[in-house]
CSV table of C-alpha atoms in Angstrom, one decimal:
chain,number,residue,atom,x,y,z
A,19,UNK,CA,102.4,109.3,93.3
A,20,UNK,CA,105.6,111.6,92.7
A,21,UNK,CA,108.4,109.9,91.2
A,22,UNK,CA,111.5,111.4,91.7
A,23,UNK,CA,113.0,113.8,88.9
A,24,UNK,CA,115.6,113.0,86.4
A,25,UNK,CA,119.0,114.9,86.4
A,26,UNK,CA,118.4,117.6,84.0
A,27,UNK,CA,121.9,116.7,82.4
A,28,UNK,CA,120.0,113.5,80.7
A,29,UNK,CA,118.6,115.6,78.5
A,30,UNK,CA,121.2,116.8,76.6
A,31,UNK,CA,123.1,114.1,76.7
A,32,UNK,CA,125.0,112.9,73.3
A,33,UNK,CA,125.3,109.3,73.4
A,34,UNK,CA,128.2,108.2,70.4
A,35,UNK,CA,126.7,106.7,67.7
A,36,UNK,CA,123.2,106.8,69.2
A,37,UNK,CA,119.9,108.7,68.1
A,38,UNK,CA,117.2,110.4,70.2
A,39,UNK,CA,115.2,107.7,70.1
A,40,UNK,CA,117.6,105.7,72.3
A,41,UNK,CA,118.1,108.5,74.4
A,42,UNK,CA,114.4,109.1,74.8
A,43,UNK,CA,114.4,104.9,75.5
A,44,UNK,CA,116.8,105.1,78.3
A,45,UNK,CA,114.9,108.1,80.1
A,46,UNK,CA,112.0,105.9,80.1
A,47,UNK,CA,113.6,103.2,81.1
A,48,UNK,CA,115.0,105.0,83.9
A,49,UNK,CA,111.1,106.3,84.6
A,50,UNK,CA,110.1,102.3,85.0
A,51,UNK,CA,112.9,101.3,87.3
A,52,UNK,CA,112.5,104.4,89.8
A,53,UNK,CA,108.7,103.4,89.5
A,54,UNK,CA,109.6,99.5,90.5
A,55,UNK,CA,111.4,100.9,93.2
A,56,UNK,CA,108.7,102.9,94.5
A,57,UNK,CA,106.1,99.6,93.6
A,58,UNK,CA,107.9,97.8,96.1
A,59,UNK,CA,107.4,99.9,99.2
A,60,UNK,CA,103.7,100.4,98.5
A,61,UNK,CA,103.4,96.5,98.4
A,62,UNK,CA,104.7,96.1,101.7
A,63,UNK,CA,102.9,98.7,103.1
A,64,UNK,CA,99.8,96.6,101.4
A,65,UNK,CA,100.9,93.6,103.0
A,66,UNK,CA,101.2,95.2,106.4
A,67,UNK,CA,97.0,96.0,105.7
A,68,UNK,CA,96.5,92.7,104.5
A,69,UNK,CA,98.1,90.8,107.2
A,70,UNK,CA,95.9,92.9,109.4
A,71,UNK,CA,93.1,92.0,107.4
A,72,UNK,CA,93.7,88.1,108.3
A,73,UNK,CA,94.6,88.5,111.6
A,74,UNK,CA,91.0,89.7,112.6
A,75,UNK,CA,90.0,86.1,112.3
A,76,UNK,CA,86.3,87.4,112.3
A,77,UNK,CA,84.9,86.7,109.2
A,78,UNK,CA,81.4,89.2,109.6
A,79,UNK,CA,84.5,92.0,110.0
A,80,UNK,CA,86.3,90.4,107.2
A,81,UNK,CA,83.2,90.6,105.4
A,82,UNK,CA,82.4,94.2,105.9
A,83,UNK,CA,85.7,95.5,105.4
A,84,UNK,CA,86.6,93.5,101.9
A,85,UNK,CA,82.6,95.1,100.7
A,86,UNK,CA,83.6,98.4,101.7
A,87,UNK,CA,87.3,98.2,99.9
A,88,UNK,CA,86.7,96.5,97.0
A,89,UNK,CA,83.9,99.2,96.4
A,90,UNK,CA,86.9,102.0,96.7
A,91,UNK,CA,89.3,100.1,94.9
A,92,UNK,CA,87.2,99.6,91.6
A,93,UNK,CA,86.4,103.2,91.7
A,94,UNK,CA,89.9,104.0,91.4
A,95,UNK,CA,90.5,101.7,88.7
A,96,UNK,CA,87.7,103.4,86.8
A,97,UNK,CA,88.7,106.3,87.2
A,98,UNK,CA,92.3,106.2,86.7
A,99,UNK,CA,91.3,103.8,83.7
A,100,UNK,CA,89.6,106.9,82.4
A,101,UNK,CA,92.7,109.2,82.3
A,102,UNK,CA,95.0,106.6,80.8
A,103,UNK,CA,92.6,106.1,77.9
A,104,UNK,CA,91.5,109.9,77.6
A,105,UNK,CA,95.2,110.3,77.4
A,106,UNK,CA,96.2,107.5,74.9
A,107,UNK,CA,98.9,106.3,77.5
A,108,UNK,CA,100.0,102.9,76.5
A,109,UNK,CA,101.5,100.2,79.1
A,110,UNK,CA,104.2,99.5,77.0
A,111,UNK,CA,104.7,103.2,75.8
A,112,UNK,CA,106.8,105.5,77.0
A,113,UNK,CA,106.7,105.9,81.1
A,114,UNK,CA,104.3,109.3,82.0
A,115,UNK,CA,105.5,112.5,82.7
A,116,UNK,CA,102.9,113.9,83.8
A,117,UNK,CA,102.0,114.0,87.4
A,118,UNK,CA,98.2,113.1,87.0
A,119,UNK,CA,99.2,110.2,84.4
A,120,UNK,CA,102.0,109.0,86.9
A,121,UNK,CA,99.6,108.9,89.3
A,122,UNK,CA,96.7,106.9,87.5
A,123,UNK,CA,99.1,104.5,86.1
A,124,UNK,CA,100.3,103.7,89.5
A,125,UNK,CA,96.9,103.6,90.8
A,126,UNK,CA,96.0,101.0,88.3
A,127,UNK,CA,99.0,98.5,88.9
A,128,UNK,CA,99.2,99.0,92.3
A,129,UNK,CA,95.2,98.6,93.4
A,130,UNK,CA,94.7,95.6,90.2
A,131,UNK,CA,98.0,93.9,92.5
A,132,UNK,CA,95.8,94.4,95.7
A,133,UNK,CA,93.0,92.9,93.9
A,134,UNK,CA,94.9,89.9,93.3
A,135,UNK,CA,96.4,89.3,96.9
A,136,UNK,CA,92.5,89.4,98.6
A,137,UNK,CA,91.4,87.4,96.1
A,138,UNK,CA,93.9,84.8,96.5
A,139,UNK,CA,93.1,85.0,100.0
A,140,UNK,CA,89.6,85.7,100.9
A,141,UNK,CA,88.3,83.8,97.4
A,142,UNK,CA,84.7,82.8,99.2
A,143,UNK,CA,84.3,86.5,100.1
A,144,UNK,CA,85.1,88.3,97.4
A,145,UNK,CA,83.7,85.6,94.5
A,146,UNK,CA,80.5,86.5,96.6
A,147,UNK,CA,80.6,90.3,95.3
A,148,UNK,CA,82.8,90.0,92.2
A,149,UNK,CA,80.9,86.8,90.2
A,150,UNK,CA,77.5,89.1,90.0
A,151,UNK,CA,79.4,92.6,88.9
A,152,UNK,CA,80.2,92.4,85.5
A,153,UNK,CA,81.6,96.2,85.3
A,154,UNK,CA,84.2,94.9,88.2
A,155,UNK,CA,85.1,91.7,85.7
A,156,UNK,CA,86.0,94.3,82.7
A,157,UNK,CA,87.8,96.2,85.2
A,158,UNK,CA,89.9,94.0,86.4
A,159,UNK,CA,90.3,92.1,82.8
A,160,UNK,CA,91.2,95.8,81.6
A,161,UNK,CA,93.5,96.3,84.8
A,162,UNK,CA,95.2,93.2,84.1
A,163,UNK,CA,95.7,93.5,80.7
A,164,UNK,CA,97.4,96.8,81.3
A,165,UNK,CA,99.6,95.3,84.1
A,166,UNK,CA,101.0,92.2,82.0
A,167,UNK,CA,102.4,95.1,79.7
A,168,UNK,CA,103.7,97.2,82.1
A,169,UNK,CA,106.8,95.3,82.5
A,170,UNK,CA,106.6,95.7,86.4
A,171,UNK,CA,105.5,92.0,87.1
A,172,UNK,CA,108.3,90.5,84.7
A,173,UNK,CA,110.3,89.6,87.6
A,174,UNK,CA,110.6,89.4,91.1
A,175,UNK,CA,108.2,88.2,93.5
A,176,UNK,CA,105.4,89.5,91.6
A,177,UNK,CA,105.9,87.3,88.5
A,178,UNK,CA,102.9,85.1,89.1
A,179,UNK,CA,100.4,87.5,90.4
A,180,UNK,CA,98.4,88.4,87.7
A,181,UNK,CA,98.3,84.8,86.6
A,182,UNK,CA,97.4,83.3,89.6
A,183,UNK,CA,94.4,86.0,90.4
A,184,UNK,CA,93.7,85.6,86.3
A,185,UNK,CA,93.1,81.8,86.7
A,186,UNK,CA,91.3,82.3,90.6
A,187,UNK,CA,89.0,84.8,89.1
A,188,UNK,CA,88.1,82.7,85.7
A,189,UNK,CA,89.5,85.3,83.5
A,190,UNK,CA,92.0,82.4,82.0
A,191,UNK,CA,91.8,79.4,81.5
A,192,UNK,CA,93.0,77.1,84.7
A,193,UNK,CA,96.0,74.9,83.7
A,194,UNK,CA,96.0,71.2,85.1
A,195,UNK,CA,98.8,72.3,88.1
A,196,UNK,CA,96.8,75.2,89.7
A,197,UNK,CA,96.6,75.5,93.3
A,198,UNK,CA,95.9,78.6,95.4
A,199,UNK,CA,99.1,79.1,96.9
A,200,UNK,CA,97.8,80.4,100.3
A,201,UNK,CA,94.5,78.8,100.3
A,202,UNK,CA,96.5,75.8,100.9
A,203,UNK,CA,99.8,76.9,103.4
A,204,UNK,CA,97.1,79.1,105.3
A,205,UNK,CA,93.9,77.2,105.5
A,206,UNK,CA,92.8,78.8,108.3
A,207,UNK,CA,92.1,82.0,107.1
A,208,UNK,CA,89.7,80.4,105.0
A,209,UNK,CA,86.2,80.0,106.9
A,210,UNK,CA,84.5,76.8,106.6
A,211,UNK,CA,81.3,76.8,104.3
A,212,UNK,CA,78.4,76.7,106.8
A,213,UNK,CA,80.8,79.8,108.9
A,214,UNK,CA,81.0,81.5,105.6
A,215,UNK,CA,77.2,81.0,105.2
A,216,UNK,CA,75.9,82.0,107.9
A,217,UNK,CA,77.9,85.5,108.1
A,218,UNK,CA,76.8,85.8,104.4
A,219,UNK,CA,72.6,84.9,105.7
A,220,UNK,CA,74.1,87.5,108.5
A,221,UNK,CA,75.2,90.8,106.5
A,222,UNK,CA,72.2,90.3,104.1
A,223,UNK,CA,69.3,90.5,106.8
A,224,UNK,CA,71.6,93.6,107.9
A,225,UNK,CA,71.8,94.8,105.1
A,226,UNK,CA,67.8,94.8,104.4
A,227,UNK,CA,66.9,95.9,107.3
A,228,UNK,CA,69.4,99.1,107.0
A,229,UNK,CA,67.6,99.4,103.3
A,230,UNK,CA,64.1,99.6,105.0
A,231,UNK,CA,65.0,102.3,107.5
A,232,UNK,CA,66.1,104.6,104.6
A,233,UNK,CA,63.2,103.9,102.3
A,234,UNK,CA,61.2,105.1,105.6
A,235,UNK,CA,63.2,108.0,106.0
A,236,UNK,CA,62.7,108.7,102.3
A,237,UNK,CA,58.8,108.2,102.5
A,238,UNK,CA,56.4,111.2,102.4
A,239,UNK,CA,56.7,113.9,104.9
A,240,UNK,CA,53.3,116.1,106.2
A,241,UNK,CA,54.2,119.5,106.0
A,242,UNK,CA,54.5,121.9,109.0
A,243,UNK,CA,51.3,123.5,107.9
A,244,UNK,CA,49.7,120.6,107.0
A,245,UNK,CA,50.1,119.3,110.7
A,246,UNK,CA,49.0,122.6,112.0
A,247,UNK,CA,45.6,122.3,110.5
């Protein structure tokens, strides 16, 4: 994600009775806040796909969907993880410069914030694929992690986000008042348990029978000269 440049001016600037380091501290500084700027119009742009998401109200098409983005979005994650740590970028460091780093450090906050709003809302499905991955539960511990350093979540309506999904997911310890915010002011979006089952019993005998086909496909083949003898 391109953030917008910084005035060359700021670069030469000589602040009275200050050092480079503090000069160096507000131009990273300034890197954050243009970042949070930007943060905020991708989130409504994800809440636009996530409203979406609920108003299907079909939970085999919720099912497939969630599968088939939470698949991408931990791939991402990976990946961007990857460049981060290759590159020795700390959250808490100095915001990147460089376009690749800018754009896996915004990958990581912006899909680990993602994570947490269908998790919050669609626990049942996604407990389904996340509780037996456990390279998605480092991810997302990693993601997290990462995120609560950032500074990005401090304030705003983001504040509770990664504690929430933390506590949701059993990555921290639940305290006595938790609630699922939205599993409770928007029950129905959450499926009943014998509704949830059966679309689960559904997608696996899909899903096997989609597995057959290409083990078939992928069985021996008689060559062209073997059938013309």
């Amino acid at each position: 994600m391109g953030l917008l440049a910084f005035c060359p001016f700021l670069l030469v600037l000589v602040l009275p009775g200050g050092s480079r380091a503090d000069l160096e501290k507000q131009r990273v500084d300034s890197g954050l806040e243009i970042y949070k700027k930007l943060f905020e119009v991708k989130r409504k742009d994800q809440m636009n796909a996530l409203k979406n998401l609920i108003e299907l109200n079909d939970v085999n098409q919720q099912y497939k969907i969630i599968d088939i983005m939470l698949k991408g979005l931990f791939k991402v994650l990976e990946d961007s993880r990857a460049v981060l740590i290759a590159a020795d970028v700390p959250p808490d460091g100095p915001f990147p410069q460089d376009e690749k780093l800018k754009d896996a450090y915004s990958h990581v906050v912006e899909n680990t914030a993602f994570f947490g709003d269908v998790v919050l809302r669609f626990p049942k499905i996604v407990h389904h694929y996340f509780d037996r991955n456990s390279n998605w539960n480092n991810l997302i511990r990693w993601g997290i992690g990462f995120c609560n350093l950032t500074g990005v979540f401090e304030r705003g309506p983001h504040s509770q986000l990664l504690g929430l999904m933390a506590q949701e997911l059993g990555i921290s310890e639940k305290s006595p008042d938790y609630r699922n915010p939205f599993k409770a002011d928007h029950s129905e979006f959450f499926p009943s348990a014998d509704t949830f089952q059966k679309a689960l019993r559904e997608e696996e005998k899909r899903r096997k029978k989609e597995e057959k086909r290409k083990e078939i496909r992928k069985g021996p083949r008689i060559s062209r000269s073997q059938s013309e003898l």
